[in-house]
């Protein structure tokens, strides 16, 4: 399993997906063999998530927001479709999909 991991790390570094850096903390990575024989790396982010600053503001009152918008003299619709191409999202025309998928490399 170690040779597969070293090969995967080298491939990811060569493509620029990963780079070696110093960090104040690390997340444990678990290696799992897939049925196909390929190596799957999984990062346990529990400790990293424990270190994040939680958002303590309450969720906005959606009913109040809808009432305020319905009474407003002017309304605006923000078109975010142009921004989808900036982040490598692939827009699909088939199937029912609620949000654009991210391109995943494995």
JSON list of C-alpha atoms in Angstrom, two decimals:
[
{"chain": "A", "resi": 1, "resn": "UNK", "atom": "CA", "xyz": [0.00, 0.00, 0.00]},
{"chain": "A", "resi": 2, "resn": "UNK", "atom": "CA", "xyz": [2.90, 2.37, 0.74]},
{"chain": "A", "resi": 3, "resn": "UNK", "atom": "CA", "xyz": [4.23, 2.34, -2.86]},
{"chain": "A", "resi": 4, "resn": "UNK", "atom": "CA", "xyz": [0.73, 3.22, -4.13]},
{"chain": "A", "resi": 5, "resn": "UNK", "atom": "CA", "xyz": [0.52, 6.09, -1.64]},
{"chain": "A", "resi": 6, "resn": "UNK", "atom": "CA", "xyz": [3.95, 7.44, -2.61]},
{"chain": "A", "resi": 7, "resn": "UNK", "atom": "CA", "xyz": [3.00, 7.25, -6.30]},
{"chain": "A", "resi": 8, "resn": "UNK", "atom": "CA", "xyz": [-0.27, 9.08, -5.64]},
{"chain": "A", "resi": 9, "resn": "UNK", "atom": "CA", "xyz": [1.48, 11.80, -3.61]},
{"chain": "A", "resi": 10, "resn": "UNK", "atom": "CA", "xyz": [4.06, 12.30, -6.37]},
{"chain": "A", "resi": 11, "resn": "UNK", "atom": "CA", "xyz": [1.34, 12.46, -9.06]},
{"chain": "A", "resi": 12, "resn": "UNK", "atom": "CA", "xyz": [-0.64, 15.05, -7.07]},
{"chain": "A", "resi": 13, "resn": "UNK", "atom": "CA", "xyz": [2.49, 17.14, -6.45]},
{"chain": "A", "resi": 14, "resn": "UNK", "atom": "CA", "xyz": [3.45, 16.98, -10.15]},
{"chain": "A", "resi": 15, "resn": "UNK", "atom": "CA", "xyz": [0.01, 18.22, -11.21]},
{"chain": "A", "resi": 16, "resn": "UNK", "atom": "CA", "xyz": [-0.01, 20.97, -8.57]},
{"chain": "A", "resi": 17, "resn": "UNK", "atom": "CA", "xyz": [-2.98, 19.63, -6.59]},
{"chain": "A", "resi": 18, "resn": "UNK", "atom": "CA", "xyz": [-0.83, 19.12, -3.50]},
{"chain": "A", "resi": 19, "resn": "UNK", "atom": "CA", "xyz": [2.27, 20.94, -2.31]},
{"chain": "A", "resi": 20, "resn": "UNK", "atom": "CA", "xyz": [4.50, 20.40, 0.67]},
{"chain": "A", "resi": 21, "resn": "UNK", "atom": "CA", "xyz": [4.23, 23.14, 3.31]},
{"chain": "A", "resi": 22, "resn": "UNK", "atom": "CA", "xyz": [4.72, 23.70, 7.02]},
{"chain": "A", "resi": 23, "resn": "UNK", "atom": "CA", "xyz": [1.45, 23.95, 8.96]},
{"chain": "A", "resi": 24, "resn": "UNK", "atom": "CA", "xyz": [0.58, 24.49, 12.63]},
{"chain": "A", "resi": 25, "resn": "UNK", "atom": "CA", "xyz": [-1.71, 21.46, 12.57]},
{"chain": "A", "resi": 26, "resn": "UNK", "atom": "CA", "xyz": [-2.38, 18.40, 10.46]},
{"chain": "A", "resi": 27, "resn": "UNK", "atom": "CA", "xyz": [-5.34, 16.18, 9.72]},
{"chain": "A", "resi": 28, "resn": "UNK", "atom": "CA", "xyz": [-4.90, 12.40, 9.77]},
{"chain": "A", "resi": 29, "resn": "UNK", "atom": "CA", "xyz": [-5.17, 10.72, 6.38]},
{"chain": "A", "resi": 30, "resn": "UNK", "atom": "CA", "xyz": [-6.46, 7.16, 6.07]},
{"chain": "A", "resi": 31, "resn": "UNK", "atom": "CA", "xyz": [-5.65, 4.98, 3.06]},
{"chain": "A", "resi": 32, "resn": "UNK", "atom": "CA", "xyz": [-8.31, 2.56, 1.85]},
{"chain": "A", "resi": 33, "resn": "UNK", "atom": "CA", "xyz": [-7.99, 0.06, -0.99]},
{"chain": "A", "resi": 34, "resn": "UNK", "atom": "CA", "xyz": [-10.91, 0.18, -3.45]},
{"chain": "A", "resi": 35, "resn": "UNK", "atom": "CA", "xyz": [-12.32, -2.99, -5.02]},
{"chain": "A", "resi": 36, "resn": "UNK", "atom": "CA", "xyz": [-10.66, -1.92, -8.29]},
{"chain": "A", "resi": 37, "resn": "UNK", "atom": "CA", "xyz": [-7.25, -2.01, -6.59]},
{"chain": "A", "resi": 38, "resn": "UNK", "atom": "CA", "xyz": [-6.82, 1.77, -6.59]},
{"chain": "A", "resi": 39, "resn": "UNK", "atom": "CA", "xyz": [-5.89, 3.64, -3.45]},
{"chain": "A", "resi": 40, "resn": "UNK", "atom": "CA", "xyz": [-8.44, 6.01, -1.90]},
{"chain": "A", "resi": 41, "resn": "UNK", "atom": "CA", "xyz": [-7.20, 8.63, 0.55]},
{"chain": "A", "resi": 42, "resn": "UNK", "atom": "CA", "xyz": [-9.63, 9.93, 3.15]},
{"chain": "A", "resi": 43, "resn": "UNK", "atom": "CA", "xyz": [-8.89, 12.89, 5.44]},
{"chain": "A", "resi": 44, "resn": "UNK", "atom": "CA", "xyz": [-10.39, 12.89, 8.93]},
{"chain": "A", "resi": 45, "resn": "UNK", "atom": "CA", "xyz": [-11.31, 16.57, 9.46]},
{"chain": "A", "resi": 46, "resn": "UNK", "atom": "CA", "xyz": [-12.82, 16.24, 12.96]},
{"chain": "A", "resi": 47, "resn": "UNK", "atom": "CA", "xyz": [-9.89, 17.93, 14.73]},
{"chain": "A", "resi": 48, "resn": "UNK", "atom": "CA", "xyz": [-9.68, 20.61, 12.04]},
{"chain": "A", "resi": 49, "resn": "UNK", "atom": "CA", "xyz": [-13.40, 21.30, 12.39]},
{"chain": "A", "resi": 50, "resn": "UNK", "atom": "CA", "xyz": [-13.03, 21.56, 16.18]},
{"chain": "A", "resi": 51, "resn": "UNK", "atom": "CA", "xyz": [-10.52, 24.37, 15.61]},
{"chain": "A", "resi": 52, "resn": "UNK", "atom": "CA", "xyz": [-12.81, 26.49, 13.41]},
{"chain": "A", "resi": 53, "resn": "UNK", "atom": "CA", "xyz": [-14.59, 29.55, 14.74]},
{"chain": "A", "resi": 54, "resn": "UNK", "atom": "CA", "xyz": [-18.30, 28.82, 14.91]},
{"chain": "A", "resi": 55, "resn": "UNK", "atom": "CA", "xyz": [-20.82, 31.30, 13.51]},
{"chain": "A", "resi": 56, "resn": "UNK", "atom": "CA", "xyz": [-22.91, 32.25, 16.52]},
{"chain": "A", "resi": 57, "resn": "UNK", "atom": "CA", "xyz": [-25.42, 34.45, 14.71]},
{"chain": "A", "resi": 58, "resn": "UNK", "atom": "CA", "xyz": [-28.89, 32.97, 14.46]},
{"chain": "A", "resi": 59, "resn": "UNK", "atom": "CA", "xyz": [-30.37, 31.95, 11.12]},
{"chain": "A", "resi": 60, "resn": "UNK", "atom": "CA", "xyz": [-32.31, 34.92, 9.67]},
{"chain": "A", "resi": 61, "resn": "UNK", "atom": "CA", "xyz": [-36.10, 34.85, 9.91]},
{"chain": "A", "resi": 62, "resn": "UNK", "atom": "CA", "xyz": [-37.09, 33.76, 6.40]},
{"chain": "A", "resi": 63, "resn": "UNK", "atom": "CA", "xyz": [-40.74, 34.77, 6.81]},
{"chain": "A", "resi": 64, "resn": "UNK", "atom": "CA", "xyz": [-39.73, 38.29, 7.81]},
{"chain": "A", "resi": 65, "resn": "UNK", "atom": "CA", "xyz": [-37.36, 38.55, 4.84]},
{"chain": "A", "resi": 66, "resn": "UNK", "atom": "CA", "xyz": [-40.11, 37.44, 2.43]},
{"chain": "A", "resi": 67, "resn": "UNK", "atom": "CA", "xyz": [-42.56, 39.96, 3.90]},
{"chain": "A", "resi": 68, "resn": "UNK", "atom": "CA", "xyz": [-39.99, 42.76, 3.63]},
{"chain": "A", "resi": 69, "resn": "UNK", "atom": "CA", "xyz": [-39.22, 41.89, 0.00]},
{"chain": "A", "resi": 70, "resn": "UNK", "atom": "CA", "xyz": [-42.90, 41.63, -0.94]},
{"chain": "A", "resi": 71, "resn": "UNK", "atom": "CA", "xyz": [-43.52, 45.14, 0.43]},
{"chain": "A", "resi": 72, "resn": "UNK", "atom": "CA", "xyz": [-40.45, 46.68, -1.21]},
{"chain": "A", "resi": 73, "resn": "UNK", "atom": "CA", "xyz": [-40.96, 49.20, -4.00]},
{"chain": "A", "resi": 74, "resn": "UNK", "atom": "CA", "xyz": [-38.03, 47.81, -6.04]},
{"chain": "A", "resi": 75, "resn": "UNK", "atom": "CA", "xyz": [-36.80, 44.25, -6.45]},
{"chain": "A", "resi": 76, "resn": "UNK", "atom": "CA", "xyz": [-33.59, 42.91, -7.94]},
{"chain": "A", "resi": 77, "resn": "UNK", "atom": "CA", "xyz": [-32.54, 39.52, -9.19]},
{"chain": "A", "resi": 78, "resn": "UNK", "atom": "CA", "xyz": [-28.82, 38.79, -9.02]},
{"chain": "A", "resi": 79, "resn": "UNK", "atom": "CA", "xyz": [-27.61, 36.62, -11.90]},
{"chain": "A", "resi": 80, "resn": "UNK", "atom": "CA", "xyz": [-24.76, 34.42, -10.65]},
{"chain": "A", "resi": 81, "resn": "UNK", "atom": "CA", "xyz": [-24.56, 32.18, -13.73]},
{"chain": "A", "resi": 82, "resn": "UNK", "atom": "CA", "xyz": [-21.45, 33.98, -15.05]},
{"chain": "A", "resi": 83, "resn": "UNK", "atom": "CA", "xyz": [-19.53, 33.16, -11.87]},
{"chain": "A", "resi": 84, "resn": "UNK", "atom": "CA", "xyz": [-20.01, 29.42, -12.34]},
{"chain": "A", "resi": 85, "resn": "UNK", "atom": "CA", "xyz": [-17.24, 29.25, -14.94]},
{"chain": "A", "resi": 86, "resn": "UNK", "atom": "CA", "xyz": [-14.71, 30.89, -12.61]},
{"chain": "A", "resi": 87, "resn": "UNK", "atom": "CA", "xyz": [-14.72, 27.98, -10.17]},
{"chain": "A", "resi": 88, "resn": "UNK", "atom": "CA", "xyz": [-14.57, 25.00, -12.54]},
{"chain": "A", "resi": 89, "resn": "UNK", "atom": "CA", "xyz": [-18.21, 24.02, -12.25]},
{"chain": "A", "resi": 90, "resn": "UNK", "atom": "CA", "xyz": [-19.66, 21.98, -15.07]},
{"chain": "A", "resi": 91, "resn": "UNK", "atom": "CA", "xyz": [-23.17, 22.92, -16.03]},
{"chain": "A", "resi": 92, "resn": "UNK", "atom": "CA", "xyz": [-25.26, 19.88, -16.94]},
{"chain": "A", "resi": 93, "resn": "UNK", "atom": "CA", "xyz": [-28.43, 19.93, -18.97]},
{"chain": "A", "resi": 94, "resn": "UNK", "atom": "CA", "xyz": [-29.68, 16.43, -18.25]},
{"chain": "A", "resi": 95, "resn": "UNK", "atom": "CA", "xyz": [-31.21, 15.19, -15.05]},
{"chain": "A", "resi": 96, "resn": "UNK", "atom": "CA", "xyz": [-32.56, 17.11, -12.11]},
{"chain": "A", "resi": 97, "resn": "UNK", "atom": "CA", "xyz": [-29.82, 18.85, -10.25]},
{"chain": "A", "resi": 98, "resn": "UNK", "atom": "CA", "xyz": [-30.26, 21.57, -7.64]},
{"chain": "A", "resi": 99, "resn": "UNK", "atom": "CA", "xyz": [-26.72, 22.92, -7.61]},
{"chain": "A", "resi": 100, "resn": "UNK", "atom": "CA", "xyz": [-23.80, 22.82, -10.04]},
{"chain": "A", "resi": 101, "resn": "UNK", "atom": "CA", "xyz": [-21.34, 20.00, -9.35]},
{"chain": "A", "resi": 102, "resn": "UNK", "atom": "CA", "xyz": [-17.68, 20.67, -8.63]},
{"chain": "A", "resi": 103, "resn": "UNK", "atom": "CA", "xyz": [-15.15, 19.00, -10.85]},
{"chain": "A", "resi": 104, "resn": "UNK", "atom": "CA", "xyz": [-13.64, 16.17, -8.82]},
{"chain": "A", "resi": 105, "resn": "UNK", "atom": "CA", "xyz": [-10.21, 14.73, -9.55]},
{"chain": "A", "resi": 106, "resn": "UNK", "atom": "CA", "xyz": [-9.20, 11.39, -8.13]}
]
